[in-house]
Amino acid sequence: QVQLVESGGGSVQAGGSLRLSCVASGYSFSNYYMGWFRQAPGKGREGVAAIYTGGGSALYADSVKGRFTIAQDNAKNTLYLQMNSLKPEDTGMYYCASTIRRAAWLSTAYFRPERYNNWGQGTQVTVSS
């Protein structure tokens, strides 16, 4: 059974940093598309960063480029999101998602929540001004 468990959220002041972790179990970590999404109250789920665990470049939403970094540790089956220079608008519930790669995706697919089959329970990030 596939399971994703996020951790690392919290409350920080603007300009601060957090590192989110997502531990995956129940499947081989390679050959999966994995992403971080966030959802603010009253808003839809937004793709933040995504990667193909088999190799290739990471993708980032314009709103986080240069501030967030997605990384993977295949030995630990863990996906990370390093978040620096946090802003109040980064506040939201952050979710880890994954889906097995059956075909190559166009870059636009990486940030579409409906393309992912597995989701974690989320971890809250709150950034105060």
PDB file of N, CA and C in Angstrom, residues 14-114:
ATOM      1  N   ALA A  14       8.168  36.014   8.277  1.00  0.00           N
ATOM      2  CA  ALA A  14       8.584  36.287   6.908  1.00  0.00           C
ATOM      3  C   ALA A  14      10.101  36.384   6.831  1.00  0.00           C
ATOM      4  N   GLY A  15      10.652  35.781   5.788  1.00  0.00           N
ATOM      5  CA  GLY A  15      12.095  35.749   5.632  1.00  0.00           C
ATOM      6  C   GLY A  15      12.735  34.490   6.178  1.00  0.00           C
ATOM      7  N   GLY A  16      11.963  33.717   6.935  1.00  0.00           N
ATOM      8  CA  GLY A  16      12.490  32.506   7.533  1.00  0.00           C
ATOM      9  C   GLY A  16      12.505  31.333   6.577  1.00  0.00           C
ATOM     10  N   SER A  17      12.922  30.181   7.105  1.00  0.00           N
ATOM     11  CA  SER A  17      13.061  28.970   6.292  1.00  0.00           C
ATOM     12  C   SER A  17      12.424  27.780   6.985  1.00  0.00           C
ATOM     13  N   LEU A  18      11.990  26.842   6.174  1.00  0.00           N
ATOM     14  CA  LEU A  18      11.508  25.556   6.655  1.00  0.00           C
ATOM     15  C   LEU A  18      11.921  24.498   5.638  1.00  0.00           C
ATOM     16  N   ARG A  19      12.076  23.264   6.122  1.00  0.00           N
ATOM     17  CA  ARG A  19      12.308  22.151   5.220  1.00  0.00           C
ATOM     18  C   ARG A  19      11.243  21.090   5.462  1.00  0.00           C
ATOM     19  N   LEU A  20      10.493  20.821   4.435  1.00  0.00           N
ATOM     20  CA  LEU A  20       9.477  19.788   4.498  1.00  0.00           C
ATOM     21  C   LEU A  20      10.063  18.458   4.028  1.00  0.00           C
ATOM     22  N   SER A  21       9.577  17.395   4.628  1.00  0.00           N
ATOM     23  CA  SER A  21       9.985  16.050   4.232  1.00  0.00           C
ATOM     24  C   SER A  21       8.752  15.223   3.896  1.00  0.00           C
ATOM     25  N   CYS A  22       8.914  14.311   2.971  1.00  0.00           N
ATOM     26  CA  CYS A  22       7.842  13.397   2.593  1.00  0.00           C
ATOM     27  C   CYS A  22       8.451  12.003   2.474  1.00  0.00           C
ATOM     28  N   VAL A  23       8.105  11.139   3.393  1.00  0.00           N
ATOM     29  CA  VAL A  23       8.606   9.772   3.361  1.00  0.00           C
ATOM     30  C   VAL A  23       7.597   8.890   2.636  1.00  0.00           C
ATOM     31  N   ALA A  24       8.085   8.206   1.614  1.00  0.00           N
ATOM     32  CA  ALA A  24       7.234   7.336   0.813  1.00  0.00           C
ATOM     33  C   ALA A  24       7.456   5.881   1.200  1.00  0.00           C
ATOM     34  N   SER A  25       6.401   5.121   1.254  1.00  0.00           N
ATOM     35  CA  SER A  25       6.513   3.693   1.546  1.00  0.00           C
ATOM     36  C   SER A  25       5.521   2.931   0.677  1.00  0.00           C
ATOM     37  N   GLY A  26       5.810   1.654   0.494  1.00  0.00           N
ATOM     38  CA  GLY A  26       4.906   0.814  -0.270  1.00  0.00           C
ATOM     39  C   GLY A  26       5.225   0.733  -1.748  1.00  0.00           C
ATOM     40  N   TYR A  27       6.294   1.407  -2.175  1.00  0.00           N
ATOM     41  CA  TYR A  27       6.671   1.324  -3.579  1.00  0.00           C
ATOM     42  C   TYR A  27       8.121   1.734  -3.747  1.00  0.00           C
ATOM     43  N   SER A  28       8.680   1.327  -4.867  1.00  0.00           N
ATOM     44  CA  SER A  28      10.038   1.723  -5.190  1.00  0.00           C
ATOM     45  C   SER A  28      10.066   3.199  -5.545  1.00  0.00           C
ATOM     46  N   PHE A  29      10.991   3.929  -4.959  1.00  0.00           N
ATOM     47  CA  PHE A  29      10.993   5.384  -5.080  1.00  0.00           C
ATOM     48  C   PHE A  29      11.294   5.854  -6.488  1.00  0.00           C
ATOM     49  N   SER A  30      12.013   5.085  -7.238  1.00  0.00           N
ATOM     50  CA  SER A  30      12.380   5.522  -8.578  1.00  0.00           C
ATOM     51  C   SER A  30      11.201   5.339  -9.531  1.00  0.00           C
ATOM     52  N   ASN A  31      11.276   6.025 -10.675  1.00  0.00           N
ATOM     53  CA  ASN A  31      10.264   5.924 -11.724  1.00  0.00           C
ATOM     54  C   ASN A  31       8.899   6.462 -11.298  1.00  0.00           C
ATOM     55  N   TYR A  32       8.921   7.478 -10.477  1.00  0.00           N
ATOM     56  CA  TYR A  32       7.689   8.140 -10.068  1.00  0.00           C
ATOM     57  C   TYR A  32       7.791   9.637 -10.326  1.00  0.00           C
ATOM     58  N   TYR A  33       6.676  10.221 -10.665  1.00  0.00           N
ATOM     59  CA  TYR A  33       6.548  11.665 -10.625  1.00  0.00           C
ATOM     60  C   TYR A  33       6.141  12.029  -9.201  1.00  0.00           C
ATOM     61  N   MET A  34       6.820  13.014  -8.636  1.00  0.00           N
ATOM     62  CA  MET A  34       6.487  13.444  -7.281  1.00  0.00           C
ATOM     63  C   MET A  34       6.443  14.967  -7.240  1.00  0.00           C
ATOM     64  N   GLY A  35       5.539  15.465  -6.439  1.00  0.00           N
ATOM     65  CA  GLY A  35       5.393  16.905  -6.385  1.00  0.00           C
ATOM     66  C   GLY A  35       4.958  17.405  -5.028  1.00  0.00           C
ATOM     67  N   TRP A  36       5.154  18.668  -4.818  1.00  0.00           N
ATOM     68  CA  TRP A  36       4.649  19.376  -3.651  1.00  0.00           C
ATOM     69  C   TRP A  36       3.561  20.338  -4.114  1.00  0.00           C
ATOM     70  N   PHE A  37       2.446  20.267  -3.442  1.00  0.00           N
ATOM     71  CA  PHE A  37       1.330  21.156  -3.710  1.00  0.00           C
ATOM     72  C   PHE A  37       0.980  21.892  -2.423  1.00  0.00           C
ATOM     73  N   ARG A  38       0.317  23.006  -2.561  1.00  0.00           N
ATOM     74  CA  ARG A  38      -0.149  23.718  -1.379  1.00  0.00           C
ATOM     75  C   ARG A  38      -1.565  24.229  -1.614  1.00  0.00           C
ATOM     76  N   GLN A  39      -2.243  24.422  -0.493  1.00  0.00           N
ATOM     77  CA  GLN A  39      -3.611  24.906  -0.575  1.00  0.00           C
ATOM     78  C   GLN A  39      -3.866  25.892   0.552  1.00  0.00           C
ATOM     79  N   ALA A  40      -4.188  27.108   0.183  1.00  0.00           N
ATOM     80  CA  ALA A  40      -4.546  28.132   1.154  1.00  0.00           C
ATOM     81  C   ALA A  40      -6.052  28.069   1.404  1.00  0.00           C
ATOM     82  N   PRO A  41      -6.514  28.541   2.530  1.00  0.00           N
ATOM     83  CA  PRO A  41      -7.943  28.512   2.828  1.00  0.00           C
ATOM     84  C   PRO A  41      -8.765  29.194   1.736  1.00  0.00           C
ATOM     85  N   GLY A  42      -9.773  28.500   1.247  1.00  0.00           N
ATOM     86  CA  GLY A  42     -10.649  29.072   0.239  1.00  0.00           C
ATOM     87  C   GLY A  42     -10.098  29.056  -1.167  1.00  0.00           C
ATOM     88  N   LYS A  43      -8.938  28.423  -1.355  1.00  0.00           N
ATOM     89  CA  LYS A  43      -8.327  28.394  -2.682  1.00  0.00           C
ATOM     90  C   LYS A  43      -8.107  26.960  -3.138  1.00  0.00           C
ATOM     91  N   GLY A  44      -7.832  26.809  -4.395  1.00  0.00           N
ATOM     92  CA  GLY A  44      -7.571  25.494  -4.947  1.00  0.00           C
ATOM     93  C   GLY A  44      -6.159  25.026  -4.652  1.00  0.00           C
ATOM     94  N   ARG A  45      -5.917  23.763  -4.967  1.00  0.00           N
ATOM     95  CA  ARG A  45      -4.593  23.195  -4.733  1.00  0.00           C
ATOM     96  C   ARG A  45      -3.646  23.658  -5.846  1.00  0.00           C
ATOM     97  N   GLU A  46      -2.501  24.181  -5.437  1.00  0.00           N
ATOM     98  CA  GLU A  46      -1.533  24.783  -6.354  1.00  0.00           C
ATOM     99  C   GLU A  46      -0.236  23.987  -6.358  1.00  0.00           C
ATOM    100  N   GLY A  47       0.259  23.667  -7.526  1.00  0.00           N
ATOM    101  CA  GLY A  47       1.542  22.995  -7.640  1.00  0.00           C
ATOM    102  C   GLY A  47       2.671  23.953  -7.333  1.00  0.00           C
ATOM    103  N   VAL A  48       3.619  23.504  -6.526  1.00  0.00           N
ATOM    104  CA  VAL A  48       4.735  24.349  -6.093  1.00  0.00           C
ATOM    105  C   VAL A  48       6.039  23.888  -6.729  1.00  0.00           C
ATOM    106  N   ALA A  49       6.314  22.595  -6.639  1.00  0.00           N
ATOM    107  CA  ALA A  49       7.551  22.038  -7.189  1.00  0.00           C
ATOM    108  C   ALA A  49       7.302  20.573  -7.515  1.00  0.00           C
ATOM    109  N   ALA A  50       7.989  20.090  -8.529  1.00  0.00           N
ATOM    110  CA  ALA A  50       7.774  18.706  -8.934  1.00  0.00           C
ATOM    111  C   ALA A  50       9.039  18.154  -9.572  1.00  0.00           C
ATOM    112  N   ILE A  51       9.113  16.816  -9.599  1.00  0.00           N
ATOM    113  CA  ILE A  51      10.310  16.175 -10.105  1.00  0.00           C
ATOM    114  C   ILE A  51       9.965  14.764 -10.546  1.00  0.00           C
ATOM    115  N   TYR A  52      10.745  14.253 -11.492  1.00  0.00           N
ATOM    116  CA  TYR A  52      10.669  12.847 -11.833  1.00  0.00           C
ATOM    117  C   TYR A  52      11.820  12.160 -11.101  1.00  0.00           C
ATOM    118  N   THR A  53      11.514  11.198 -10.256  1.00  0.00           N
ATOM    119  CA  THR A  53      12.545  10.620  -9.397  1.00  0.00           C
ATOM    120  C   THR A  53      13.562   9.804 -10.155  1.00  0.00           C
ATOM    121  N   GLY A  54      13.292   9.491 -11.410  1.00  0.00           N
ATOM    122  CA  GLY A  54      14.256   8.752 -12.223  1.00  0.00           C
ATOM    123  C   GLY A  54      15.304   9.639 -12.863  1.00  0.00           C
ATOM    124  N   GLY A  55      15.213  10.934 -12.641  1.00  0.00           N
ATOM    125  CA  GLY A  55      16.208  11.855 -13.186  1.00  0.00           C
ATOM    126  C   GLY A  55      15.570  12.942 -14.008  1.00  0.00           C
ATOM    127  N   GLY A  56      16.267  14.034 -14.164  1.00  0.00           N
ATOM    128  CA  GLY A  56      15.734  15.153 -14.915  1.00  0.00           C
ATOM    129  C   GLY A  56      15.639  16.389 -14.056  1.00  0.00           C
ATOM    130  N   SER A  57      15.286  17.468 -14.688  1.00  0.00           N
ATOM    131  CA  SER A  57      15.238  18.742 -13.993  1.00  0.00           C
ATOM    132  C   SER A  57      13.965  18.884 -13.167  1.00  0.00           C
ATOM    133  N   ALA A  58      14.088  19.609 -12.096  1.00  0.00           N
ATOM    134  CA  ALA A  58      12.929  19.922 -11.274  1.00  0.00           C
ATOM    135  C   ALA A  58      12.164  21.088 -11.885  1.00  0.00           C
ATOM    136  N   LEU A  59      10.897  21.151 -11.570  1.00  0.00           N
ATOM    137  CA  LEU A  59      10.055  22.244 -12.042  1.00  0.00           C
ATOM    138  C   LEU A  59       9.534  23.021 -10.852  1.00  0.00           C
ATOM    139  N   TYR A  60       9.397  24.335 -11.028  1.00  0.00           N
ATOM    140  CA  TYR A  60       8.936  25.187  -9.949  1.00  0.00           C
ATOM    141  C   TYR A  60       7.871  26.155 -10.455  1.00  0.00           C
ATOM    142  N   ALA A  61       6.927  26.445  -9.581  1.00  0.00           N
ATOM    143  CA  ALA A  61       5.985  27.517  -9.880  1.00  0.00           C
ATOM    144  C   ALA A  61       6.734  28.843  -9.870  1.00  0.00           C
ATOM    145  N   ASP A  62       6.292  29.763 -10.696  1.00  0.00           N
ATOM    146  CA  ASP A  62       6.967  31.057 -10.779  1.00  0.00           C
ATOM    147  C   ASP A  62       7.024  31.752  -9.421  1.00  0.00           C
ATOM    148  N   SER A  63       6.025  31.544  -8.610  1.00  0.00           N
ATOM    149  CA  SER A  63       5.932  32.227  -7.322  1.00  0.00           C
ATOM    150  C   SER A  63       6.992  31.781  -6.321  1.00  0.00           C
ATOM    151  N   VAL A  64       7.641  30.637  -6.583  1.00  0.00           N
ATOM    152  CA  VAL A  64       8.624  30.128  -5.621  1.00  0.00           C
ATOM    153  C   VAL A  64      10.016  29.965  -6.207  1.00  0.00           C
ATOM    154  N   LYS A  65      10.163  30.238  -7.494  1.00  0.00           N
ATOM    155  CA  LYS A  65      11.478  30.071  -8.128  1.00  0.00           C
ATOM    156  C   LYS A  65      12.525  30.923  -7.422  1.00  0.00           C
ATOM    157  N   GLY A  66      13.674  30.307  -7.186  1.00  0.00           N
ATOM    158  CA  GLY A  66      14.761  31.000  -6.516  1.00  0.00           C
ATOM    159  C   GLY A  66      14.667  30.970  -4.996  1.00  0.00           C
ATOM    160  N   ARG A  67      13.522  30.510  -4.477  1.00  0.00           N
ATOM    161  CA  ARG A  67      13.351  30.451  -3.015  1.00  0.00           C
ATOM    162  C   ARG A  67      13.167  29.007  -2.518  1.00  0.00           C
ATOM    163  N   PHE A  68      12.526  28.189  -3.304  1.00  0.00           N
ATOM    164  CA  PHE A  68      12.256  26.806  -2.902  1.00  0.00           C
ATOM    165  C   PHE A  68      13.122  25.856  -3.730  1.00  0.00           C
ATOM    166  N   THR A  69      13.495  24.751  -3.103  1.00  0.00           N
ATOM    167  CA  THR A  69      14.266  23.721  -3.788  1.00  0.00           C
ATOM    168  C   THR A  69      13.694  22.353  -3.445  1.00  0.00           C
ATOM    169  N   ILE A  70      13.388  21.577  -4.471  1.00  0.00           N
ATOM    170  CA  ILE A  70      12.914  20.211  -4.269  1.00  0.00           C
ATOM    171  C   ILE A  70      14.101  19.270  -4.416  1.00  0.00           C
ATOM    172  N   ALA A  71      14.160  18.267  -3.571  1.00  0.00           N
ATOM    173  CA  ALA A  71      15.270  17.323  -3.626  1.00  0.00           C
ATOM    174  C   ALA A  71      14.774  15.943  -3.217  1.00  0.00           C
ATOM    175  N   GLN A  72      15.516  14.928  -3.591  1.00  0.00           N
ATOM    176  CA  GLN A  72      15.131  13.562  -3.275  1.00  0.00           C
ATOM    177  C   GLN A  72      16.317  12.801  -2.707  1.00  0.00           C
ATOM    178  N   ASP A  73      16.018  11.850  -1.859  1.00  0.00           N
ATOM    179  CA  ASP A  73      17.016  10.924  -1.335  1.00  0.00           C
ATOM    180  C   ASP A  73      16.458   9.532  -1.585  1.00  0.00           C
ATOM    181  N   ASN A  74      16.921   8.903  -2.643  1.00  0.00           N
ATOM    182  CA  ASN A  74      16.369   7.601  -3.021  1.00  0.00           C
ATOM    183  C   ASN A  74      16.653   6.534  -1.963  1.00  0.00           C
ATOM    184  N   ALA A  75      17.779   6.637  -1.302  1.00  0.00           N
ATOM    185  CA  ALA A  75      18.120   5.649  -0.290  1.00  0.00           C
ATOM    186  C   ALA A  75      17.151   5.689   0.888  1.00  0.00           C
ATOM    187  N   LYS A  76      16.595   6.875   1.137  1.00  0.00           N
ATOM    188  CA  LYS A  76      15.661   7.044   2.254  1.00  0.00           C
ATOM    189  C   LYS A  76      14.213   7.120   1.791  1.00  0.00           C
ATOM    190  N   ASN A  77      13.991   6.979   0.484  1.00  0.00           N
ATOM    191  CA  ASN A  77      12.627   7.118  -0.058  1.00  0.00           C
ATOM    192  C   ASN A  77      11.968   8.406   0.426  1.00  0.00           C
ATOM    193  N   THR A  78      12.727   9.477   0.381  1.00  0.00           N
ATOM    194  CA  THR A  78      12.253  10.735   0.938  1.00  0.00           C
ATOM    195  C   THR A  78      12.384  11.863  -0.069  1.00  0.00           C
ATOM    196  N   LEU A  79      11.349  12.676  -0.119  1.00  0.00           N
ATOM    197  CA  LEU A  79      11.325  13.877  -0.931  1.00  0.00           C
ATOM    198  C   LEU A  79      11.360  15.069   0.009  1.00  0.00           C
ATOM    199  N   TYR A  80      12.104  16.095  -0.366  1.00  0.00           N
ATOM    200  CA  TYR A  80      12.243  17.274   0.474  1.00  0.00           C
ATOM    201  C   TYR A  80      11.773  18.521  -0.279  1.00  0.00           C
ATOM    202  N   LEU A  81      11.400  19.514   0.492  1.00  0.00           N
ATOM    203  CA  LEU A  81      11.161  20.844  -0.066  1.00  0.00           C
ATOM    204  C   LEU A  81      11.810  21.843   0.881  1.00  0.00           C
ATOM    205  N   GLN A  82      12.918  22.404   0.443  1.00  0.00           N
ATOM    206  CA  GLN A  82      13.589  23.449   1.208  1.00  0.00           C
ATOM    207  C   GLN A  82      12.965  24.787   0.829  1.00  0.00           C
ATOM    208  N   MET A  83      12.453  25.486   1.811  1.00  0.00           N
ATOM    209  CA  MET A  83      11.762  26.747   1.561  1.00  0.00           C
ATOM    210  C   MET A  83      12.502  27.869   2.271  1.00  0.00           C
ATOM    211  N   ASN A  84      13.037  28.786   1.514  1.00  0.00           N
ATOM    212  CA  ASN A  84      13.761  29.931   2.056  1.00  0.00           C
ATOM    213  C   ASN A  84      13.039  31.222   1.711  1.00  0.00           C
ATOM    214  N   SER A  85      13.396  32.277   2.401  1.00  0.00           N
ATOM    215  CA  SER A  85      12.807  33.601   2.160  1.00  0.00           C
ATOM    216  C   SER A  85      11.286  33.513   2.115  1.00  0.00           C
ATOM    217  N   LEU A  86      10.728  32.873   3.097  1.00  0.00           N
ATOM    218  CA  LEU A  86       9.286  32.651   3.112  1.00  0.00           C
ATOM    219  C   LEU A  86       8.512  33.963   3.220  1.00  0.00           C
ATOM    220  N   LYS A  87       7.364  33.960   2.564  1.00  0.00           N
ATOM    221  CA  LYS A  87       6.491  35.135   2.536  1.00  0.00           C
ATOM    222  C   LYS A  87       5.125  34.750   3.116  1.00  0.00           C
ATOM    223  N   PRO A  88       4.372  35.704   3.609  1.00  0.00           N
ATOM    224  CA  PRO A  88       3.033  35.388   4.131  1.00  0.00           C
ATOM    225  C   PRO A  88       2.162  34.662   3.108  1.00  0.00           C
ATOM    226  N   GLU A  89       2.322  34.966   1.845  1.00  0.00           N
ATOM    227  CA  GLU A  89       1.516  34.311   0.811  1.00  0.00           C
ATOM    228  C   GLU A  89       1.904  32.853   0.585  1.00  0.00           C
ATOM    229  N   ASP A  90       2.972  32.397   1.223  1.00  0.00           N
ATOM    230  CA  ASP A  90       3.331  30.975   1.167  1.00  0.00           C
ATOM    231  C   ASP A  90       2.533  30.150   2.170  1.00  0.00           C
ATOM    232  N   THR A  91       1.764  30.809   2.996  1.00  0.00           N
ATOM    233  CA  THR A  91       0.971  30.113   4.010  1.00  0.00           C
ATOM    234  C   THR A  91      -0.031  29.165   3.373  1.00  0.00           C
ATOM    235  N   GLY A  92      -0.135  27.967   3.942  1.00  0.00           N
ATOM    236  CA  GLY A  92      -1.101  26.989   3.452  1.00  0.00           C
ATOM    237  C   GLY A  92      -0.760  25.604   3.934  1.00  0.00           C
ATOM    238  N   MET A  93      -1.618  24.666   3.567  1.00  0.00           N
ATOM    239  CA  MET A  93      -1.347  23.254   3.828  1.00  0.00           C
ATOM    240  C   MET A  93      -0.532  22.725   2.649  1.00  0.00           C
ATOM    241  N   TYR A  94       0.578  22.095   2.953  1.00  0.00           N
ATOM    242  CA  TYR A  94       1.463  21.571   1.926  1.00  0.00           C
ATOM    243  C   TYR A  94       1.311  20.055   1.843  1.00  0.00           C
ATOM    244  N   TYR A  95       1.124  19.582   0.608  1.00  0.00           N
ATOM    245  CA  TYR A  95       0.907  18.167   0.373  1.00  0.00           C
ATOM    246  C   TYR A  95       1.987  17.604  -0.539  1.00  0.00           C
ATOM    247  N   CYS A  96       2.355  16.384  -0.247  1.00  0.00           N
ATOM    248  CA  CYS A  96       3.244  15.613  -1.104  1.00  0.00           C
ATOM    249  C   CYS A  96       2.368  14.689  -1.956  1.00  0.00           C
ATOM    250  N   ALA A  97       2.736  14.518  -3.213  1.00  0.00           N
ATOM    251  CA  ALA A  97       1.952  13.667  -4.105  1.00  0.00           C
ATOM    252  C   ALA A  97       2.875  12.857  -4.993  1.00  0.00           C
ATOM    253  N   SER A  98       2.398  11.703  -5.431  1.00  0.00           N
ATOM    254  CA  SER A  98       3.199  10.880  -6.327  1.00  0.00           C
ATOM    255  C   SER A  98       2.293  10.076  -7.260  1.00  0.00           C
ATOM    256  N   THR A  99       2.872   9.684  -8.370  1.00  0.00           N
ATOM    257  CA  THR A  99       2.203   8.773  -9.284  1.00  0.00           C
ATOM    258  C   THR A  99       3.264   8.104 -10.135  1.00  0.00           C
ATOM    259  N   ILE A 100       3.043   6.840 -10.461  1.00  0.00           N
ATOM    260  CA  ILE A 100       4.037   6.107 -11.218  1.00  0.00           C
ATOM    261  C   ILE A 100       4.109   6.658 -12.639  1.00  0.00           C
ATOM    262  N   ARG A 101       5.303   6.650 -13.181  1.00  0.00           N
ATOM    263  CA  ARG A 101       5.475   7.119 -14.550  1.00  0.00           C
ATOM    264  C   ARG A 101       5.146   5.997 -15.517  1.00  0.00           C
ATOM    265  N   ARG A 102       4.155   6.204 -16.348  1.00  0.00           N
ATOM    266  CA  ARG A 102       3.807   5.240 -17.398  1.00  0.00           C
ATOM    267  C   ARG A 102       4.095   5.815 -18.778  1.00  0.00           C
ATOM    268  N   ALA A 103       4.278   7.120 -18.828  1.00  0.00           N
ATOM    269  CA  ALA A 103       4.614   7.805 -20.069  1.00  0.00           C
ATOM    270  C   ALA A 103       5.229   9.139 -19.690  1.00  0.00           C
ATOM    271  N   ALA A 104       6.000   9.693 -20.625  1.00  0.00           N
ATOM    272  CA  ALA A 104       6.612  10.985 -20.355  1.00  0.00           C
ATOM    273  C   ALA A 104       5.543  12.072 -20.280  1.00  0.00           C
ATOM    274  N   TRP A 105       5.712  12.954 -19.335  1.00  0.00           N
ATOM    275  CA  TRP A 105       4.785  14.068 -19.167  1.00  0.00           C
ATOM    276  C   TRP A 105       5.326  15.325 -19.829  1.00  0.00           C
ATOM    277  N   LEU A 106       4.414  16.110 -20.356  1.00  0.00           N
ATOM    278  CA  LEU A 106       4.769  17.478 -20.688  1.00  0.00           C
ATOM    279  C   LEU A 106       4.923  18.256 -19.388  1.00  0.00           C
ATOM    280  N   SER A 107       5.681  19.322 -19.428  1.00  0.00           N
ATOM    281  CA  SER A 107       5.952  20.079 -18.211  1.00  0.00           C
ATOM    282  C   SER A 107       4.663  20.596 -17.577  1.00  0.00           C
ATOM    283  N   THR A 108       3.656  20.881 -18.375  1.00  0.00           N
ATOM    284  CA  THR A 108       2.410  21.413 -17.830  1.00  0.00           C
ATOM    285  C   THR A 108       1.668  20.393 -16.979  1.00  0.00           C
ATOM    286  N   ALA A 109       1.966  19.118 -17.148  1.00  0.00           N
ATOM    287  CA  ALA A 109       1.261  18.076 -16.406  1.00  0.00           C
ATOM    288  C   ALA A 109       1.719  17.975 -14.965  1.00  0.00           C
ATOM    289  N   TYR A 110       2.948  18.388 -14.711  1.00  0.00           N
ATOM    290  CA  TYR A 110       3.513  18.192 -13.384  1.00  0.00           C
ATOM    291  C   TYR A 110       2.730  18.902 -12.296  1.00  0.00           C
ATOM    292  N   PHE A 111       2.058  20.011 -12.632  1.00  0.00           N
ATOM    293  CA  PHE A 111       1.372  20.795 -11.611  1.00  0.00           C
ATOM    294  C   PHE A 111      -0.146  20.633 -11.671  1.00  0.00           C
ATOM    295  N   ARG A 112      -0.575  19.555 -12.286  1.00  0.00           N
ATOM    296  CA  ARG A 112      -2.005  19.276 -12.326  1.00  0.00           C
ATOM    297  C   ARG A 112      -2.322  18.219 -11.272  1.00  0.00           C
ATOM    298  N   PRO A 113      -3.020  18.566 -10.204  1.00  0.00           N
ATOM    299  CA  PRO A 113      -3.264  17.620  -9.112  1.00  0.00           C
ATOM    300  C   PRO A 113      -3.942  16.327  -9.575  1.00  0.00           C
ATOM    301  N   GLU A 114      -4.774  16.400 -10.561  1.00  0.00           N
ATOM    302  CA  GLU A 114      -5.517  15.211 -10.987  1.00  0.00           C
ATOM    303  C   GLU A 114      -4.619  14.166 -11.641  1.00  0.00           C
TER     304      GLU A 114
END
